[in-house]
XYZ file of C-alpha atoms in Angstrom:
559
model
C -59.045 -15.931 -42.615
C -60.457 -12.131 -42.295
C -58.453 -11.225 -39.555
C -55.179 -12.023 -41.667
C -56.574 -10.551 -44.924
C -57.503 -6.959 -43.121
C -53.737 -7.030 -41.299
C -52.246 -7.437 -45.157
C -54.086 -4.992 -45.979
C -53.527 -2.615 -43.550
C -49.896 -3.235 -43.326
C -49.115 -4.879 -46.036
C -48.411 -8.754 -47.340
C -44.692 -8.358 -46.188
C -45.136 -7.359 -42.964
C -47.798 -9.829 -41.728
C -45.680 -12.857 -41.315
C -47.294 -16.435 -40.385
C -44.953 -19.261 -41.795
C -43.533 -20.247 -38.044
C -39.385 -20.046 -39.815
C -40.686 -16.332 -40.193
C -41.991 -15.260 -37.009
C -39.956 -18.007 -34.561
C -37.584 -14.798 -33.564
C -40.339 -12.588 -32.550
C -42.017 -15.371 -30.659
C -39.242 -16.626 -28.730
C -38.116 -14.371 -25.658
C -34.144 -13.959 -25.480
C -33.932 -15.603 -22.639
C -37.424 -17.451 -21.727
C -40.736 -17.609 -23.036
C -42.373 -18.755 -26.318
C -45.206 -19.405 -27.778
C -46.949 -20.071 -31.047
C -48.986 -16.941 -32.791
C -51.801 -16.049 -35.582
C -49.649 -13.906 -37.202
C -46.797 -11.200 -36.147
C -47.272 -7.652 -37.734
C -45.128 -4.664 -38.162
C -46.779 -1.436 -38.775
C -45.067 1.177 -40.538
C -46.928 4.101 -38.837
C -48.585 4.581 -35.410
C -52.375 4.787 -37.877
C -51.548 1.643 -39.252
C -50.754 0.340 -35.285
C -54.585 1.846 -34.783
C -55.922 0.745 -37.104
C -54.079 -3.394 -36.665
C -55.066 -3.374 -33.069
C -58.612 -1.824 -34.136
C -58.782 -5.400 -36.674
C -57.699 -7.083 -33.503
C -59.964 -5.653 -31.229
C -62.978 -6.917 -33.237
C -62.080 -10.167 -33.923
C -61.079 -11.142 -30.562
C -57.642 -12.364 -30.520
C -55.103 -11.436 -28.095
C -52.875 -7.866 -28.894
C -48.623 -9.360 -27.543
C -46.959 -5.749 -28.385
C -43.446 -5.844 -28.854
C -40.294 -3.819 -29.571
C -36.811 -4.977 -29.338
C -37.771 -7.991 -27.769
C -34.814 -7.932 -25.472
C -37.195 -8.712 -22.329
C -35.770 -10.961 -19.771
C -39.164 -12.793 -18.620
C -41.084 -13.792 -21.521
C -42.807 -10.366 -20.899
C -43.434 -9.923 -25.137
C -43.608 -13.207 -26.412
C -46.144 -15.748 -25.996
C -45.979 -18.335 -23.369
C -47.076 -21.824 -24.032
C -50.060 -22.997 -26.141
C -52.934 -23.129 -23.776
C -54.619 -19.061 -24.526
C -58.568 -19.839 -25.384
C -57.928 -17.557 -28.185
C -55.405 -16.737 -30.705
C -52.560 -14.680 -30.292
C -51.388 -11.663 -32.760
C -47.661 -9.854 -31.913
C -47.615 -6.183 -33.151
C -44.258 -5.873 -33.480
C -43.614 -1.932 -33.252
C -39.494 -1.408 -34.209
C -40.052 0.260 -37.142
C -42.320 3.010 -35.341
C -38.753 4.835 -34.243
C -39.250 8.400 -34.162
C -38.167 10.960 -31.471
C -38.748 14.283 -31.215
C -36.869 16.646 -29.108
C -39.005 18.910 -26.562
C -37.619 22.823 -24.944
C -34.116 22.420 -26.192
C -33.781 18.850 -25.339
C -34.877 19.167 -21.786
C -37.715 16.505 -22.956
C -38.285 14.115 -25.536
C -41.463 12.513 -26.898
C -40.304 8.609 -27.780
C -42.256 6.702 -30.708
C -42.881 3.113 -30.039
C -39.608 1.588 -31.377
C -37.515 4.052 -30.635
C -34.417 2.673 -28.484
C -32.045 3.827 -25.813
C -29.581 4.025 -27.929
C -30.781 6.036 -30.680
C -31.886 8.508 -27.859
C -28.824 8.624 -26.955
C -26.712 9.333 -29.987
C -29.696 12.118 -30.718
C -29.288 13.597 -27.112
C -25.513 13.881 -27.192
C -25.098 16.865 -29.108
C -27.565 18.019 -26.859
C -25.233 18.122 -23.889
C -28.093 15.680 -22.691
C -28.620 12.010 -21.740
C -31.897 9.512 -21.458
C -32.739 7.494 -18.193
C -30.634 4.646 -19.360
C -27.578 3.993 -21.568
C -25.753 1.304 -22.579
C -24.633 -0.581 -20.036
C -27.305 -0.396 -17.916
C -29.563 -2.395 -19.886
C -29.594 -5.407 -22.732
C -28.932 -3.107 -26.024
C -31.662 -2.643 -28.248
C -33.882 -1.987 -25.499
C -36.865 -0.009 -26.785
C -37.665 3.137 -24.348
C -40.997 2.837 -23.982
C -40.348 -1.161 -22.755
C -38.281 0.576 -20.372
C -41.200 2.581 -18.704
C -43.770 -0.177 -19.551
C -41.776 -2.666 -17.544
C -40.560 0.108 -14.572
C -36.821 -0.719 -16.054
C -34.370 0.899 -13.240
C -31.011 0.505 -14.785
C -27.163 1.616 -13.356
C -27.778 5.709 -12.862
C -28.263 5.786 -9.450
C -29.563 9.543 -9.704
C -32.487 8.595 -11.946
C -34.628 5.710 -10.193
C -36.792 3.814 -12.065
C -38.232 4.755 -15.535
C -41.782 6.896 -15.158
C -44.176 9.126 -16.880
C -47.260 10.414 -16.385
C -47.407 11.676 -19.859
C -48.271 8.833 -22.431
C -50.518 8.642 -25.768
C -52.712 4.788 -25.582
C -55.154 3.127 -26.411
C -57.413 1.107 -23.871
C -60.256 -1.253 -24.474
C -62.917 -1.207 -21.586
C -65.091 -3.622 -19.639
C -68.077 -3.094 -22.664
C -65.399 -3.957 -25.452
C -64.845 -0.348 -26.983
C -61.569 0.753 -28.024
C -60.010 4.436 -27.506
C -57.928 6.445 -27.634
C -56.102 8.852 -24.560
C -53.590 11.550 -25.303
C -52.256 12.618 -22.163
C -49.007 13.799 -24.145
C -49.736 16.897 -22.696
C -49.242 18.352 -26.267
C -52.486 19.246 -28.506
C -52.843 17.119 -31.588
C -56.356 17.452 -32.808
C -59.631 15.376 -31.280
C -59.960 11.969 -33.752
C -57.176 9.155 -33.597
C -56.553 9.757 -37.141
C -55.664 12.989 -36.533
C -53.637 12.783 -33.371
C -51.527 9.877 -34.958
C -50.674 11.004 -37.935
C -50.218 14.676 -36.637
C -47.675 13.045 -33.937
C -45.785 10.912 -36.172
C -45.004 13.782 -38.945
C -44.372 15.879 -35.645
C -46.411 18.681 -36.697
C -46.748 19.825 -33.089
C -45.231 23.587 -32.665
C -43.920 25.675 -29.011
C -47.840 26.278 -28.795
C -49.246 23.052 -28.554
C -46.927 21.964 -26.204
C -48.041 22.060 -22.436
C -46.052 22.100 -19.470
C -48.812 21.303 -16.222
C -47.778 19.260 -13.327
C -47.618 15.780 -14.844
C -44.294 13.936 -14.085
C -42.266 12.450 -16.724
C -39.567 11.254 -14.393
C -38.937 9.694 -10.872
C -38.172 13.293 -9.452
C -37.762 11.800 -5.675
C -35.745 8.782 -6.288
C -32.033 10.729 -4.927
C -34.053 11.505 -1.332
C -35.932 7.988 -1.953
C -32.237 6.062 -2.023
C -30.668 8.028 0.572
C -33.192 6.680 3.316
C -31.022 3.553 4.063
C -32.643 2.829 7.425
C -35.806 2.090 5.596
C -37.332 -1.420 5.386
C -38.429 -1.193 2.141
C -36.634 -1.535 -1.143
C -35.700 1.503 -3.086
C -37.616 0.556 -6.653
C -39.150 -2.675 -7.677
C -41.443 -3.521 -10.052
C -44.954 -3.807 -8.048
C -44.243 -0.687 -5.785
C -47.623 1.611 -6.596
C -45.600 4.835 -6.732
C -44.621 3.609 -9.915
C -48.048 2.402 -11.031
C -49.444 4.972 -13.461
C -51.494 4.451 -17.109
C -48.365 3.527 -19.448
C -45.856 3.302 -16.237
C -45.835 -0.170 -15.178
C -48.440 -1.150 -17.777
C -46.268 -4.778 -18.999
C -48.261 -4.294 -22.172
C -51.508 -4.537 -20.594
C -52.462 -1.652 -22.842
C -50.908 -0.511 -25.872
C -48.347 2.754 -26.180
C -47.922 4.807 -29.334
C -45.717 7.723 -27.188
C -44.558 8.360 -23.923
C -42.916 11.913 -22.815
C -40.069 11.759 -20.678
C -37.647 14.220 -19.038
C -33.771 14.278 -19.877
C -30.635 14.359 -18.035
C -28.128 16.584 -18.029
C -24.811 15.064 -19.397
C -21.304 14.545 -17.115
C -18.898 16.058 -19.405
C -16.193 14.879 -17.246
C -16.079 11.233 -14.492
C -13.453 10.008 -12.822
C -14.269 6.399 -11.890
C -12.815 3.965 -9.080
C -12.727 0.239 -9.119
C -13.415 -1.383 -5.257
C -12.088 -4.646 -4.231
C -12.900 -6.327 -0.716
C -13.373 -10.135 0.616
C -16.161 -9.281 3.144
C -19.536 -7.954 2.252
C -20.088 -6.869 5.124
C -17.915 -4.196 4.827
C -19.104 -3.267 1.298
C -22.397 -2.718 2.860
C -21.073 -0.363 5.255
C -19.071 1.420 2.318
C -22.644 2.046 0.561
C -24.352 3.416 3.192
C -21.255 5.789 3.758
C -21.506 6.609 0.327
C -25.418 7.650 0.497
C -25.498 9.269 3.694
C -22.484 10.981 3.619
C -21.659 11.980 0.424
C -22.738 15.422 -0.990
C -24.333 14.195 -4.674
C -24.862 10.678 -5.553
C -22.457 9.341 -7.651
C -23.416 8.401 -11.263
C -23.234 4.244 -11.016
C -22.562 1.603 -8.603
C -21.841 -1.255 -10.266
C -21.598 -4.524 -8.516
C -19.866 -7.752 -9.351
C -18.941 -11.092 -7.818
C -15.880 -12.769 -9.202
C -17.588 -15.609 -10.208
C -19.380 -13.313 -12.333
C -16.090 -11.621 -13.904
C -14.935 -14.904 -14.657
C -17.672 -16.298 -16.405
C -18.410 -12.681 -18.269
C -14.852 -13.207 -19.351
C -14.995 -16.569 -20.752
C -18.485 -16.373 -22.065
C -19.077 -12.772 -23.112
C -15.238 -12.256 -24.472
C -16.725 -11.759 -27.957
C -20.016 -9.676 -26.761
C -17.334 -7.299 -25.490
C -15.202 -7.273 -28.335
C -17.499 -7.246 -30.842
C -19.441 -4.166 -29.157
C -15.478 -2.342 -28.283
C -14.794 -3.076 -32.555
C -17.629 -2.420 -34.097
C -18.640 0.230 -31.979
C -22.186 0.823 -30.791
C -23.871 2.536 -34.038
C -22.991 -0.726 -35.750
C -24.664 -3.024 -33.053
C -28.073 -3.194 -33.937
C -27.882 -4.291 -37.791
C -25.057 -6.718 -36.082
C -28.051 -8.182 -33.852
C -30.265 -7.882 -36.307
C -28.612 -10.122 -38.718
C -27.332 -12.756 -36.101
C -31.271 -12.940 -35.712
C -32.028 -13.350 -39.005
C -29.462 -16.251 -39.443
C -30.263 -18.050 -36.580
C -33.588 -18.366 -37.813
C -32.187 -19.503 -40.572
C -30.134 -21.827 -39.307
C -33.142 -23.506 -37.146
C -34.438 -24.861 -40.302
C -31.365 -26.773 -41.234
C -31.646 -29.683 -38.210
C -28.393 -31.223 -39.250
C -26.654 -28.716 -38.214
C -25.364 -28.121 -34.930
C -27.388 -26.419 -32.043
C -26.801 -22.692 -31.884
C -24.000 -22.937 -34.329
C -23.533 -19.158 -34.554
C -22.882 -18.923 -30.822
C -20.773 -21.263 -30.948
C -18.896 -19.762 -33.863
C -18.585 -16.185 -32.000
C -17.144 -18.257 -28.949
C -14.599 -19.841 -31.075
C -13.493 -16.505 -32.228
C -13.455 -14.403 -28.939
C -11.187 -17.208 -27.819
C -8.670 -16.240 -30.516
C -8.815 -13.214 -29.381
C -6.044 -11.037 -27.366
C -6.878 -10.622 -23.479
C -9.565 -7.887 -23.677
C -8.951 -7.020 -20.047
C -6.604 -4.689 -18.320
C -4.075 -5.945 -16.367
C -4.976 -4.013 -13.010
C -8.870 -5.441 -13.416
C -7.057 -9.053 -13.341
C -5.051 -8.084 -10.297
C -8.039 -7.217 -8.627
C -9.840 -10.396 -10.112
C -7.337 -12.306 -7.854
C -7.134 -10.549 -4.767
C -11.053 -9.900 -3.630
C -14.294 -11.828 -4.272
C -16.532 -8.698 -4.590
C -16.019 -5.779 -6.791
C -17.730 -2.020 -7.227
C -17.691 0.332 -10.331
C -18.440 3.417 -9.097
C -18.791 6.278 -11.192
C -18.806 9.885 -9.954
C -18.501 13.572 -11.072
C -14.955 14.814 -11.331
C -15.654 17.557 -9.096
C -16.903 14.950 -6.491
C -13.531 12.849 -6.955
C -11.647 14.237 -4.320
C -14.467 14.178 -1.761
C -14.376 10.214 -2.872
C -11.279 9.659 -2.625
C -11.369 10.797 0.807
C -14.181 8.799 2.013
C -12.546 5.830 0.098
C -9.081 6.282 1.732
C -11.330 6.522 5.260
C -12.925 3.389 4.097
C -9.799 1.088 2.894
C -8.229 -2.011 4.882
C -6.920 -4.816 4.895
C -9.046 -6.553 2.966
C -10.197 -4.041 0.976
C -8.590 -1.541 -1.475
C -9.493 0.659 -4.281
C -8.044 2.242 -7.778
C -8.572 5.411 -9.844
C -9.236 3.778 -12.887
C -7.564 5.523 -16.382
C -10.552 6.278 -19.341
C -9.259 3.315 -21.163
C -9.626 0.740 -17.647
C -13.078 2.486 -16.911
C -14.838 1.874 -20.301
C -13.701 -1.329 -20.502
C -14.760 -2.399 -16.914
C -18.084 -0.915 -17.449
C -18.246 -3.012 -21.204
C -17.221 -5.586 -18.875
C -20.391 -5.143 -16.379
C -22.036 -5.332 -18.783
C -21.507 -8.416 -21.111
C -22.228 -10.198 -17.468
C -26.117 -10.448 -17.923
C -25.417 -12.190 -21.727
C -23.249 -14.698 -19.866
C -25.210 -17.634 -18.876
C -27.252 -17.210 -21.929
C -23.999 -18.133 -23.926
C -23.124 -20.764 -21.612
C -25.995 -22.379 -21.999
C -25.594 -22.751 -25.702
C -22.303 -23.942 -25.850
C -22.886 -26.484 -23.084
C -26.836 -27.295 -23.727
C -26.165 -30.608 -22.094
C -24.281 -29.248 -18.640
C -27.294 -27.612 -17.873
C -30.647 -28.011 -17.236
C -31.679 -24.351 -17.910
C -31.123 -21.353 -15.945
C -32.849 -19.449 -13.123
C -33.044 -15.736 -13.465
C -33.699 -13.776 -10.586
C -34.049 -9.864 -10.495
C -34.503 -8.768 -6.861
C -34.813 -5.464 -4.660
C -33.490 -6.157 -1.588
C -34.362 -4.039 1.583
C -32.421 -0.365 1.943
C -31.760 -1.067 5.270
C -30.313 -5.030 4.708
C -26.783 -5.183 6.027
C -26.822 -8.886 5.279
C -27.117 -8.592 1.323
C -25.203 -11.254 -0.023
C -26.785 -14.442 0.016
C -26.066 -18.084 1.593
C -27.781 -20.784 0.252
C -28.439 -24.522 2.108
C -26.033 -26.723 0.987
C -28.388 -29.022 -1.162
C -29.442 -26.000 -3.244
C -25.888 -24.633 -3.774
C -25.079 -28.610 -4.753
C -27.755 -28.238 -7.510
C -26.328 -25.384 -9.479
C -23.120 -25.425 -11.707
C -22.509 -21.329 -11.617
C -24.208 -18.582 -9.425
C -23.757 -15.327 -11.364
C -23.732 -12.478 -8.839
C -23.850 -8.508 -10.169
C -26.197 -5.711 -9.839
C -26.635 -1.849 -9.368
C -25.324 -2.093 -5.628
C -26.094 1.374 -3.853
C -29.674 0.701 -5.034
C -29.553 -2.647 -3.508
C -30.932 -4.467 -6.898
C -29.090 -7.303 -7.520
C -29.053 -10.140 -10.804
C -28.968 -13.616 -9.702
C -28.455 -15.979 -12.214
C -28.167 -19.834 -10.720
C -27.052 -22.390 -14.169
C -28.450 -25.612 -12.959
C -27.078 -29.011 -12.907
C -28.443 -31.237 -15.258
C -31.221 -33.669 -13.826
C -32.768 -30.879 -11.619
C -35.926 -29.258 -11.815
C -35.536 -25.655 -12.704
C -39.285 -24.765 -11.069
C -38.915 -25.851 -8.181
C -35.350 -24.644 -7.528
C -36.583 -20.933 -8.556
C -39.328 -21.211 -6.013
C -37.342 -22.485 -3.731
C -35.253 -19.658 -4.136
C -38.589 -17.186 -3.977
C -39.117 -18.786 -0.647
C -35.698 -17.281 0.349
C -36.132 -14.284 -0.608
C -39.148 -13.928 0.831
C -37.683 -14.554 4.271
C -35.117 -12.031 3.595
C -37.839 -9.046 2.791
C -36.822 -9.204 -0.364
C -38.967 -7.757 -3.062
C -39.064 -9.603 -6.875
C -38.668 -8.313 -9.596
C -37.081 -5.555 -8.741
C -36.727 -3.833 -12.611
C -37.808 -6.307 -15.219
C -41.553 -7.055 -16.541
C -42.953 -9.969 -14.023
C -43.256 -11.995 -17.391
C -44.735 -15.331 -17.570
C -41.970 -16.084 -14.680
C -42.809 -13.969 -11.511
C -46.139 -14.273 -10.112
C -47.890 -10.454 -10.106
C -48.324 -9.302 -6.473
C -52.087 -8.451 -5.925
C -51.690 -5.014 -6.100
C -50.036 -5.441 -9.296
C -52.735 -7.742 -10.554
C -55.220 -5.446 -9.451
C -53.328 -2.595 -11.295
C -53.499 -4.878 -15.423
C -57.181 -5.340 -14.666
C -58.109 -1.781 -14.269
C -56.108 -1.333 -17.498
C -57.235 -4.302 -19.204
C -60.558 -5.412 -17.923
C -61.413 -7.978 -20.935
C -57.690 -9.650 -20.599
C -57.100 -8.633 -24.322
C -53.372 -7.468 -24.082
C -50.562 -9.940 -23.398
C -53.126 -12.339 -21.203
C -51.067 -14.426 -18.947
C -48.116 -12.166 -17.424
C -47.667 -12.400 -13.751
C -49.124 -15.731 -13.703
C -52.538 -13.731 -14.086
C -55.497 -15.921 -16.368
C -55.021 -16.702 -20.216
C -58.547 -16.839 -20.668
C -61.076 -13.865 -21.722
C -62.545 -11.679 -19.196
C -60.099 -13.031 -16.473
C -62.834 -16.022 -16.404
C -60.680 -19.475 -15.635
């Protein structure tokens, strides 16, 4: 075929895979979604990613982009079999520069650059990105984050923006180009502005500073406002709607430009316990109207939650405490690679390398301190929250106001805060795991990321008793004082998975609820029309990832 010979040579016979063993991981979502593809490249420099998606352009396939492929939706993978055209995934990770702007103030992000190499290359910096770990599935690329309006656990920071971007479009008459709106002069041709970026030959001079955002500067004023009816971020709202911002690879993104944080050289954090939620409700809207600076995270989680994270992610969280986070991503990267392998041998046992990490975090000493258990047993709802050590006392105070009965509270040593936070976090991997160690107590799982109103007292949700009857776990946990909650329902086996997840849409609609609130709408969410409305202005021929938000597969939009 043409197409495949220009892609090999372009980028090379190595990295144009086809043989479905080879590109099964990069087709397959890590939680939902897959698809079969033409062929799955990986460019080895933003001109080669011009010049692939230039091949593509012509011959009329559809452009998947993809990163980490850490996406909870399906969002970068294909979904089913039924596109009128085939389907090429440009997989980007090895595109992972960064280059630091004014002292570290900003950063310009390559297209597989992750969160966590920004990170590590902010720290010395004094300086932190929008997300870190723990607030997001690791590996996560940066620009996925913006693409896919990714909020994460800093309450301070909102959802992930710019208006500053480098992409390339294809319009309504079919011709491809290219817009720098980097702010940062890199010459006129795409040649020229690619390869000038990626060698970062780019000096003080060329470098402009206008009024463009490259963060959500209102989101601590935006929070605060908890008598509003709205939620406080969620995927479709249209202040978050802009070029690269909210794209869901409806376009495709060499760079994006973002602002930095500064870092907390000192926390103090305090872990919340209470059996009513109505009164945790009325402790978070104490916290946001009261309380001089936000605090740093609010981390919510249900006990059902801890006890499930601590069967079923027991190994996430030690491996990730042992091997420490610079060791993580070759970790991740080879449990890929032999699970693929693995795939091909069918008398082997189903997801035999989960399995084998389960056995072993079972061996394992108790991973959790003894004060988290305590809590574990006395209240149904917990809260991480995180603030600024010269905002403890002022806390504390509010905290001691706060405390009953049924309610109580801890200032939690370094060594219990990291590893309730590691805990947090090993929650969203949870049902994934379950699922493959008991692939016939389920019939699949229902994933629901939601934005519930800022001024809903009534957050926690009741379910009829025939829907509750249908599901073996409800995993409850979220980033609380921005009232965006994870829902994951395991279902029994025998029930229908569809309909239970729009039953549960129907819910939430009756609530006010907004969905999703921080993840791509993937091939699971249906795209509100303004959304919709939104990928057709930046995608008019349905070239780039066709089918997301339940939109049309077929060219042109034309079904």
């Amino acid at each position: 075929m043409e197409l495949l010979r220009s892609l090999r040579q372009i980028a090379g016979k190595r990295h144009v895979l086809t043989r479905p063993d080879a590109t099964r991981r990069y087709r397959t979502g890590f939680r939902f979604g897959s698809g079969k593809t033409l062929a799955v490249v990986r460019p080895g420099t933003l001109l080669e990613q011009w010049r692939v998606l230039d091949c593509c352009v012509r011959a009329g396939v559809i452009v998947i982009s993809q990163a980490s492929n850490t996406g909870l939706t399906g969002g970068s993978t294909p979904d089913g079999d039924d596109y009128d055209r085939d389907v090429v995934i440009v997989s980007v990770a090895r595109l992972a520069g960064i280059f630091v702007l004014d002292g570290g103030q900003q950063v310009v992000c390559l297209p597989g650059a992750t969160l966590h190499a920004l990170e590590r290359r902010l720290q010395p910096l004094g300086r932190e990105p929008h997300s870190v770990i723990g607030s997001s599935c690791f590996g996560a690329s940066v620009i996925g984050g913006v693409c896919n309006n990714s909020g994460g656990a800093l309450t301070r920071r909102g959802p992930a923006y710019t208006q500053m971007a480098l992409f390339a479009q294809v319009d309504a008459g079919g011709t491809l180009r290219l817009v720098n709106h980097l702010g940062i002069d890199l010459g006129d041709a795409p040649e020229q502005i690619l390869t000038r970026l990626q060698a970062g030959r780019f000096d003080d001079a060329d470098v402009r500073h206008d009024d463009a955002a490259a963060s959500a500067h209102d989101y601590p004023r935006h929070v605060r406002d908890v008598d509003a009816d709205t939620p406080a971020r969620f995927n479709a709202d249209p202040r978050c709607l802009f070029e690269a911002s909210g794209s869901a690879g409806k376009m495709m993104v060499f760079a994006v430009r973002l602002d930095t944080f500064e870092a907390e050289p000192q926390s103090q954090t305090f872990y919340i316990g209470c059996n009513d939620p109505a009164e945790l409700g009325t402790l978070r809207r104490l916290i946001l109207t009261e309380c001089a600076s936000l605090p740093i995270a609010g981390e919510y989680i249900h006990r059902d939650a801890f006890d499930l994270a601590d069967r079923y992610g027991k190994d996430q969280f030690v491996t990730i405490e042992r091997l420490g986070t610079g060791r993580l991503p070759r970790f991740f990267a080879l449990k890929g690679r032999v699970d693929a392998a693995l795939a091909r041998l069918r008398w082997l046992p189903e997801n035999l390398s989960d399995r084998l990490l389960f056995a072993l975090g079972k061996l394992w000493p108790d991973h959790l301190p003894p004060r988290l258990r305590s809590w574990r047993d006395r209240f149904a709802h917990h809260l991480l929250l995180r603030v600024s050590e010269d905002e403890a006392g002022e806390m504390r105070a509010l905290l001691d106001r706060w405390r009953g009965t049924a309610n109580d509270y801890f200032d939690c040593t370094a060594i219990e805060a990291r590893k309730a936070f590691l805990h947090r976090f090993v929650v969203a991997g949870a049902a994934v795991r379950y699922r493959a160690i008991h692939p016939r107590q389920t019939a699949g799982i229902v994933a629901l990321d939601i934005a519930l109103r800022r001024n809903d007292a009534d957050w926690f949700e009741a379910l009829p008793a025939d829907l509750d009857a249908a599901l073996v776990h409800k995993i409850y946990y979220g980033h609380f004082l921005c009232h965006v909650l994870h829902q994951d329902y395991i279902v029994a086996p025998g029930q229908d998975c569809l309909a239970i997840e729009h039953r549960m849409w129907a819910l939430l609609d009756q609530r006010g609820a907004r969905y999703p609130a921080e993840h791509n709408v993937g091939h699971l969410y249906p795209a509100e029309p303004a959304l919709a409305d939104f990928y057709r202005t930046l995608d008019p021929g349905n070239r780039f990832n066709a089918g997301i938000g339940g939109m049309s597969k077929k060219r042109d939009y034309n079904d």
